[in-house]
C-alpha cells in the first residue's frame, strides 16, 4: 500500500462500495474526514459507510439523512465490547465557530465514537493524529477521483487489502 490513496471511482455505485469496504475496517475512536466540492460525493460515501455498519450489526436502515441542518446525526455502534459507542455523521458546512462544536460534545466524542466528518476544514486544530483524510474530486469524464492525505500506519495496514494505492 502506498502512503496515500489514489483511486478512480467510476460512478456512484463505486463510491457507495468504497464506503461499504471502509465500514468493515472501522474501530471505535476512528475519525474519517471527507472533503471535496459541492456534489463531489461526500454524502454518498458516508451513506455507504453508515449503511454497511448498520446492516452488519443487524440494525434497520430506514433513512440516513444529511446532517446539514442538525450538524450531527448519530447511529448506534453496537459491537459486543463497544457498549454506548456510536457513529457520528457530522457536517460542518454551517459551523463558523469551533465553540459550537464543543457545545455539541465533540471533544468528549473524540476517541470514543466513530466520527465521519464532512467539511473538516472547519475543525481547526481539533483533528486527531490518526485521522483518515479523504478527498473527492470530479474528473473530466464525470467519475470521481478519491485521494487521501498521508496515511497513518494504522490506516496503511488496514487499507492494504483494498489495494487503493
Ligand atoms: N464516483 C462517482 N461518479 C459519478 N457520480 C457520483 C460518484 N459518486 C457520487 N456521485 C454522484 O454525485 C452526486 C452528488 O453526491 P453527494 O450528494 O454525495 O455529494 P456531496 O459531496 O455530499 O455534495 P454536497 O457538498 O452538496 O452535500 C450524486 O448524484 C451522486 O450520485
Ligand atoms: Mg453532502
PDB file of C-alpha atoms and ligand atoms in Angstrom:
ATOM      1  CA  UNK A   1       0.000   0.000   0.000  1.00  0.00           C
ATOM      2  CA  UNK A   2       1.372   3.415  -0.934  1.00  0.00           C
ATOM      3  CA  UNK A   3       1.408   6.217   1.610  1.00  0.00           C
ATOM      4  CA  UNK A   4      -1.702   7.734   0.083  1.00  0.00           C
ATOM      5  CA  UNK A   5      -4.882   6.603  -1.619  1.00  0.00           C
ATOM      6  CA  UNK A   6      -5.122   7.497  -5.311  1.00  0.00           C
ATOM      7  CA  UNK A   7      -8.105   5.813  -6.888  1.00  0.00           C
ATOM      8  CA  UNK A   8     -10.766   6.413  -9.513  1.00  0.00           C
ATOM      9  CA  UNK A   9     -14.390   5.789  -8.551  1.00  0.00           C
ATOM     10  CA  UNK A  10     -16.391   5.023 -11.702  1.00  0.00           C
ATOM     11  CA  UNK A  11     -19.950   6.012 -10.832  1.00  0.00           C
ATOM     12  CA  UNK A  12     -21.966   6.445  -7.631  1.00  0.00           C
ATOM     13  CA  UNK A  13     -22.083   2.687  -7.015  1.00  0.00           C
ATOM     14  CA  UNK A  14     -18.273   2.663  -6.728  1.00  0.00           C
ATOM     15  CA  UNK A  15     -18.412   5.480  -4.161  1.00  0.00           C
ATOM     16  CA  UNK A  16     -21.020   3.566  -2.162  1.00  0.00           C
ATOM     17  CA  UNK A  17     -18.995   0.353  -2.455  1.00  0.00           C
ATOM     18  CA  UNK A  18     -15.889   2.108  -1.148  1.00  0.00           C
ATOM     19  CA  UNK A  19     -17.992   3.281   1.838  1.00  0.00           C
ATOM     20  CA  UNK A  20     -19.038  -0.328   2.421  1.00  0.00           C
ATOM     21  CA  UNK A  21     -15.405  -1.530   2.338  1.00  0.00           C
ATOM     22  CA  UNK A  22     -14.260   1.198   4.675  1.00  0.00           C
ATOM     23  CA  UNK A  23     -17.031   0.363   7.164  1.00  0.00           C
ATOM     24  CA  UNK A  24     -15.573  -3.109   7.616  1.00  0.00           C
ATOM     25  CA  UNK A  25     -12.207  -1.638   8.698  1.00  0.00           C
ATOM     26  CA  UNK A  26     -13.514   0.708  11.347  1.00  0.00           C
ATOM     27  CA  UNK A  27     -12.795   0.700  15.055  1.00  0.00           C
ATOM     28  CA  UNK A  28     -14.281   2.937  17.701  1.00  0.00           C
ATOM     29  CA  UNK A  29     -12.158   6.040  18.126  1.00  0.00           C
ATOM     30  CA  UNK A  30     -11.577   6.408  14.372  1.00  0.00           C
ATOM     31  CA  UNK A  31     -12.110   9.669  12.553  1.00  0.00           C
ATOM     32  CA  UNK A  32     -12.622   9.882   8.796  1.00  0.00           C
ATOM     33  CA  UNK A  33     -12.854  13.271   7.129  1.00  0.00           C
ATOM     34  CA  UNK A  34     -14.488  13.817   3.738  1.00  0.00           C
ATOM     35  CA  UNK A  35     -13.611  16.895   1.764  1.00  0.00           C
ATOM     36  CA  UNK A  36     -14.388  17.922  -1.803  1.00  0.00           C
ATOM     37  CA  UNK A  37     -16.526  20.453  -3.636  1.00  0.00           C
ATOM     38  CA  UNK A  38     -20.310  20.610  -3.521  1.00  0.00           C
ATOM     39  CA  UNK A  39     -21.663  17.497  -5.228  1.00  0.00           C
ATOM     40  CA  UNK A  40     -18.343  15.637  -5.143  1.00  0.00           C
ATOM     41  CA  UNK A  41     -19.861  12.555  -3.486  1.00  0.00           C
ATOM     42  CA  UNK A  42     -19.057  13.018   0.210  1.00  0.00           C
ATOM     43  CA  UNK A  43     -22.546  12.098   1.415  1.00  0.00           C
ATOM     44  CA  UNK A  44     -22.743   9.135  -0.967  1.00  0.00           C
ATOM     45  CA  UNK A  45     -19.566   7.745   0.618  1.00  0.00           C
ATOM     46  CA  UNK A  46     -20.784   8.490   4.159  1.00  0.00           C
ATOM     47  CA  UNK A  47     -24.128   6.776   3.484  1.00  0.00           C
ATOM     48  CA  UNK A  48     -22.355   3.721   2.080  1.00  0.00           C
ATOM     49  CA  UNK A  49     -20.228   3.527   5.198  1.00  0.00           C
ATOM     50  CA  UNK A  50     -23.091   4.008   7.676  1.00  0.00           C
ATOM     51  CA  UNK A  51     -25.499   1.651   5.916  1.00  0.00           C
ATOM     52  CA  UNK A  52     -22.863  -1.111   5.951  1.00  0.00           C
ATOM     53  CA  UNK A  53     -22.166  -0.620   9.671  1.00  0.00           C
ATOM     54  CA  UNK A  54     -25.876  -0.763  10.475  1.00  0.00           C
ATOM     55  CA  UNK A  55     -26.585  -3.813   8.343  1.00  0.00           C
ATOM     56  CA  UNK A  56     -23.533  -5.678   9.694  1.00  0.00           C
ATOM     57  CA  UNK A  57     -24.974  -5.194  13.148  1.00  0.00           C
ATOM     58  CA  UNK A  58     -28.464  -6.290  12.080  1.00  0.00           C
ATOM     59  CA  UNK A  59     -29.903  -2.828  12.571  1.00  0.00           C
ATOM     60  CA  UNK A  60     -32.627  -1.423  10.328  1.00  0.00           C
ATOM     61  CA  UNK A  61     -31.586   1.174   7.755  1.00  0.00           C
ATOM     62  CA  UNK A  62     -34.628   3.420   7.497  1.00  0.00           C
ATOM     63  CA  UNK A  63     -33.023   6.599   6.394  1.00  0.00           C
ATOM     64  CA  UNK A  64     -29.585   8.193   6.528  1.00  0.00           C
ATOM     65  CA  UNK A  65     -30.431  11.874   6.417  1.00  0.00           C
ATOM     66  CA  UNK A  66     -27.866  14.519   5.644  1.00  0.00           C
ATOM     67  CA  UNK A  67     -26.660  16.252   8.816  1.00  0.00           C
ATOM     68  CA  UNK A  68     -26.552  19.627   7.040  1.00  0.00           C
ATOM     69  CA  UNK A  69     -29.098  21.212   9.386  1.00  0.00           C
ATOM     70  CA  UNK A  70     -28.659  19.100  12.515  1.00  0.00           C
ATOM     71  CA  UNK A  71     -24.816  19.198  12.247  1.00  0.00           C
ATOM     72  CA  UNK A  72     -24.635  15.718  13.835  1.00  0.00           C
ATOM     73  CA  UNK A  73     -26.622  12.549  13.092  1.00  0.00           C
ATOM     74  CA  UNK A  74     -25.709   9.659  15.336  1.00  0.00           C
ATOM     75  CA  UNK A  75     -26.234   5.928  14.987  1.00  0.00           C
ATOM     76  CA  UNK A  76     -25.588   3.132  17.471  1.00  0.00           C
ATOM     77  CA  UNK A  77     -22.359   1.167  17.163  1.00  0.00           C
ATOM     78  CA  UNK A  78     -23.437  -1.975  18.932  1.00  0.00           C
ATOM     79  CA  UNK A  79     -20.240  -4.016  18.872  1.00  0.00           C
ATOM     80  CA  UNK A  80     -20.193  -6.525  21.674  1.00  0.00           C
ATOM     81  CA  UNK A  81     -17.378  -4.759  23.518  1.00  0.00           C
ATOM     82  CA  UNK A  82     -18.416  -1.271  22.490  1.00  0.00           C
ATOM     83  CA  UNK A  83     -21.473  -0.539  24.622  1.00  0.00           C
ATOM     84  CA  UNK A  84     -22.599   3.056  24.314  1.00  0.00           C
ATOM     85  CA  UNK A  85     -20.409   3.790  21.292  1.00  0.00           C
ATOM     86  CA  UNK A  86     -21.882   5.486  18.252  1.00  0.00           C
ATOM     87  CA  UNK A  87     -21.208   6.547  14.689  1.00  0.00           C
ATOM     88  CA  UNK A  88     -21.319  10.326  14.391  1.00  0.00           C
ATOM     89  CA  UNK A  89     -22.011  11.674  10.907  1.00  0.00           C
ATOM     90  CA  UNK A  90     -21.074  15.338  11.095  1.00  0.00           C
ATOM     91  CA  UNK A  91     -21.497  18.126   8.538  1.00  0.00           C
ATOM     92  CA  UNK A  92     -19.588  21.269   9.466  1.00  0.00           C
ATOM     93  CA  UNK A  93     -20.764  23.340   6.492  1.00  0.00           C
ATOM     94  CA  UNK A  94     -22.821  25.629   8.734  1.00  0.00           C
ATOM     95  CA  UNK A  95     -20.307  25.856  11.586  1.00  0.00           C
ATOM     96  CA  UNK A  96     -18.495  29.192  11.796  1.00  0.00           C
ATOM     97  CA  UNK A  97     -17.117  28.989  15.290  1.00  0.00           C
ATOM     98  CA  UNK A  98     -15.379  25.887  16.766  1.00  0.00           C
ATOM     99  CA  UNK A  99     -17.091  26.814  20.051  1.00  0.00           C
ATOM    100  CA  UNK A 100     -20.344  25.444  18.532  1.00  0.00           C
ATOM    101  CA  UNK A 101     -18.661  22.074  18.109  1.00  0.00           C
ATOM    102  CA  UNK A 102     -17.576  21.976  21.694  1.00  0.00           C
ATOM    103  CA  UNK A 103     -21.206  22.627  22.705  1.00  0.00           C
ATOM    104  CA  UNK A 104     -22.241  19.609  20.628  1.00  0.00           C
ATOM    105  CA  UNK A 105     -19.974  17.378  22.738  1.00  0.00           C
ATOM    106  CA  UNK A 106     -17.367  16.975  20.029  1.00  0.00           C
ATOM    107  CA  UNK A 107     -14.395  16.782  22.376  1.00  0.00           C
ATOM    108  CA  UNK A 108     -15.940  14.048  24.539  1.00  0.00           C
ATOM    109  CA  UNK A 109     -16.854  12.113  21.405  1.00  0.00           C
ATOM    110  CA  UNK A 110     -13.311  12.169  20.010  1.00  0.00           C
ATOM    111  CA  UNK A 111     -11.548   8.877  20.557  1.00  0.00           C
ATOM    112  CA  UNK A 112     -14.768   7.272  21.752  1.00  0.00           C
ATOM    113  CA  UNK A 113     -17.139   7.140  18.812  1.00  0.00           C
ATOM    114  CA  UNK A 114     -16.564   6.623  15.086  1.00  0.00           C
ATOM    115  CA  UNK A 115     -16.571  10.089  13.527  1.00  0.00           C
ATOM    116  CA  UNK A 116     -17.327  10.733   9.843  1.00  0.00           C
ATOM    117  CA  UNK A 117     -16.823  14.436   9.184  1.00  0.00           C
ATOM    118  CA  UNK A 118     -17.821  16.416   6.084  1.00  0.00           C
ATOM    119  CA  UNK A 119     -16.196  19.878   5.582  1.00  0.00           C
ATOM    120  CA  UNK A 120     -13.374  19.166   8.086  1.00  0.00           C
ATOM    121  CA  UNK A 121     -11.557  22.440   7.305  1.00  0.00           C
ATOM    122  CA  UNK A 122     -13.854  23.940   9.962  1.00  0.00           C
ATOM    123  CA  UNK A 123     -12.200  21.782  12.623  1.00  0.00           C
ATOM    124  CA  UNK A 124      -9.129  23.972  13.029  1.00  0.00           C
ATOM    125  CA  UNK A 125      -6.724  22.004  15.153  1.00  0.00           C
ATOM    126  CA  UNK A 126      -9.293  19.582  16.581  1.00  0.00           C
ATOM    127  CA  UNK A 127      -8.189  16.769  14.242  1.00  0.00           C
ATOM    128  CA  UNK A 128      -6.665  13.700  15.900  1.00  0.00           C
ATOM    129  CA  UNK A 129      -3.289  12.470  14.675  1.00  0.00           C
ATOM    130  CA  UNK A 130      -4.544   9.231  13.149  1.00  0.00           C
ATOM    131  CA  UNK A 131      -7.334  10.786  11.101  1.00  0.00           C
ATOM    132  CA  UNK A 132      -8.073   9.271   7.679  1.00  0.00           C
ATOM    133  CA  UNK A 133      -8.444  12.357   5.450  1.00  0.00           C
ATOM    134  CA  UNK A 134     -10.236  11.607   2.187  1.00  0.00           C
ATOM    135  CA  UNK A 135     -10.874  13.953  -0.698  1.00  0.00           C
ATOM    136  CA  UNK A 136     -13.236  13.535  -3.653  1.00  0.00           C
ATOM    137  CA  UNK A 137     -12.828  15.466  -6.887  1.00  0.00           C
ATOM    138  CA  UNK A 138     -14.931  15.446 -10.049  1.00  0.00           C
ATOM    139  CA  UNK A 139     -12.955  14.272 -13.085  1.00  0.00           C
ATOM    140  CA  UNK A 140     -13.476  15.459 -16.658  1.00  0.00           C
ATOM    141  CA  UNK A 141     -15.409  12.313 -17.561  1.00  0.00           C
ATOM    142  CA  UNK A 142     -17.755  12.758 -14.543  1.00  0.00           C
ATOM    143  CA  UNK A 143     -16.156   9.996 -12.454  1.00  0.00           C
ATOM    144  CA  UNK A 144     -14.683  10.853  -9.057  1.00  0.00           C
ATOM    145  CA  UNK A 145     -11.039  10.861  -8.016  1.00  0.00           C
ATOM    146  CA  UNK A 146     -10.517   9.649  -4.463  1.00  0.00           C
ATOM    147  CA  UNK A 147      -7.306  10.689  -2.736  1.00  0.00           C
ATOM    148  CA  UNK A 148      -6.120  10.740   0.845  1.00  0.00           C
ATOM    149  CA  UNK A 149      -3.679  12.681   2.927  1.00  0.00           C
ATOM    150  CA  UNK A 150      -0.587  10.826   4.140  1.00  0.00           C
ATOM    151  CA  UNK A 151      -1.829   7.616   5.715  1.00  0.00           C
ATOM    152  CA  UNK A 152      -1.084   6.928   9.365  1.00  0.00           C
ATOM    153  CA  UNK A 153       0.375   3.465   9.881  1.00  0.00           C
ATOM    154  CA  UNK A 154      -2.869   2.061  11.248  1.00  0.00           C
ATOM    155  CA  UNK A 155      -4.673   3.077   8.040  1.00  0.00           C
ATOM    156  CA  UNK A 156      -1.915   1.782   5.743  1.00  0.00           C
ATOM    157  CA  UNK A 157      -2.209  -1.612   7.403  1.00  0.00           C
ATOM    158  CA  UNK A 158      -5.971  -1.705   7.335  1.00  0.00           C
ATOM    159  CA  UNK A 159      -6.390  -0.371   3.787  1.00  0.00           C
ATOM    160  CA  UNK A 160      -3.696  -2.571   2.214  1.00  0.00           C
ATOM    161  CA  UNK A 161      -6.117  -5.411   1.338  1.00  0.00           C
ATOM    162  CA  UNK A 162      -8.232  -2.961  -0.669  1.00  0.00           C
ATOM    163  CA  UNK A 163      -5.294  -2.188  -2.991  1.00  0.00           C
ATOM    164  CA  UNK A 164      -6.055   1.504  -3.413  1.00  0.00           C
ATOM    165  CA  UNK A 165      -2.521   2.878  -3.719  1.00  0.00           C
TER     166      UNK A 165
HETATM  167  N1  LIG B   1     -17.969   8.074  -8.405  1.00  0.00           N
HETATM  168  C1  LIG B   1     -18.983   8.837  -8.851  1.00  0.00           C
HETATM  169  N2  LIG B   1     -19.142   9.084 -10.167  1.00  0.00           N
HETATM  170  C2  LIG B   1     -20.164   9.849 -10.617  1.00  0.00           C
HETATM  171  N3  LIG B   1     -21.110  10.417  -9.818  1.00  0.00           N
HETATM  172  C3  LIG B   1     -21.006  10.200  -8.479  1.00  0.00           C
HETATM  173  C4  LIG B   1     -19.957   9.412  -7.937  1.00  0.00           C
HETATM  174  N4  LIG B   1     -20.114   9.383  -6.587  1.00  0.00           N
HETATM  175  C5  LIG B   1     -21.213  10.118  -6.304  1.00  0.00           C
HETATM  176  N5  LIG B   1     -21.760  10.627  -7.432  1.00  0.00           N
HETATM  177  C6  LIG B   1     -22.949  11.475  -7.568  1.00  0.00           C
HETATM  178  O1  LIG B   1     -22.631  12.811  -7.231  1.00  0.00           O
HETATM  179  C7  LIG B   1     -23.801  13.486  -6.777  1.00  0.00           C
HETATM  180  C8  LIG B   1     -23.503  14.261  -5.520  1.00  0.00           C
HETATM  181  O2  LIG B   1     -23.196  13.342  -4.469  1.00  0.00           O
HETATM  182  P1  LIG B   1     -23.273  13.737  -2.936  1.00  0.00           P
HETATM  183  O3  LIG B   1     -24.594  14.299  -2.591  1.00  0.00           O
HETATM  184  O4  LIG B   1     -22.805  12.533  -2.205  1.00  0.00           O
HETATM  185  O5  LIG B   1     -22.181  14.888  -2.880  1.00  0.00           O
HETATM  186  P2  LIG B   1     -21.717  15.795  -1.660  1.00  0.00           P
HETATM  187  O6  LIG B   1     -20.253  15.912  -1.795  1.00  0.00           O
HETATM  188  O7  LIG B   1     -22.246  15.255  -0.385  1.00  0.00           O
HETATM  189  O8  LIG B   1     -22.395  17.169  -2.015  1.00  0.00           O
HETATM  190  P3  LIG B   1     -22.767  18.404  -1.040  1.00  0.00           P
HETATM  191  O9  LIG B   1     -21.464  19.042  -0.690  1.00  0.00           O
HETATM  192  O10 LIG B   1     -23.593  19.284  -1.931  1.00  0.00           O
HETATM  193  O11 LIG B   1     -23.504  17.856   0.140  1.00  0.00           O
HETATM  194  C9  LIG B   1     -24.872  12.422  -6.600  1.00  0.00           C
HETATM  195  O12 LIG B   1     -25.755  12.490  -7.694  1.00  0.00           O
HETATM  196  C10 LIG B   1     -24.080  11.129  -6.625  1.00  0.00           C
HETATM  197  O13 LIG B   1     -24.850  10.045  -7.127  1.00  0.00           O
HETATM  198 MG1  LIG B   2     -23.446  16.129   1.144  1.00  0.00          MG
END
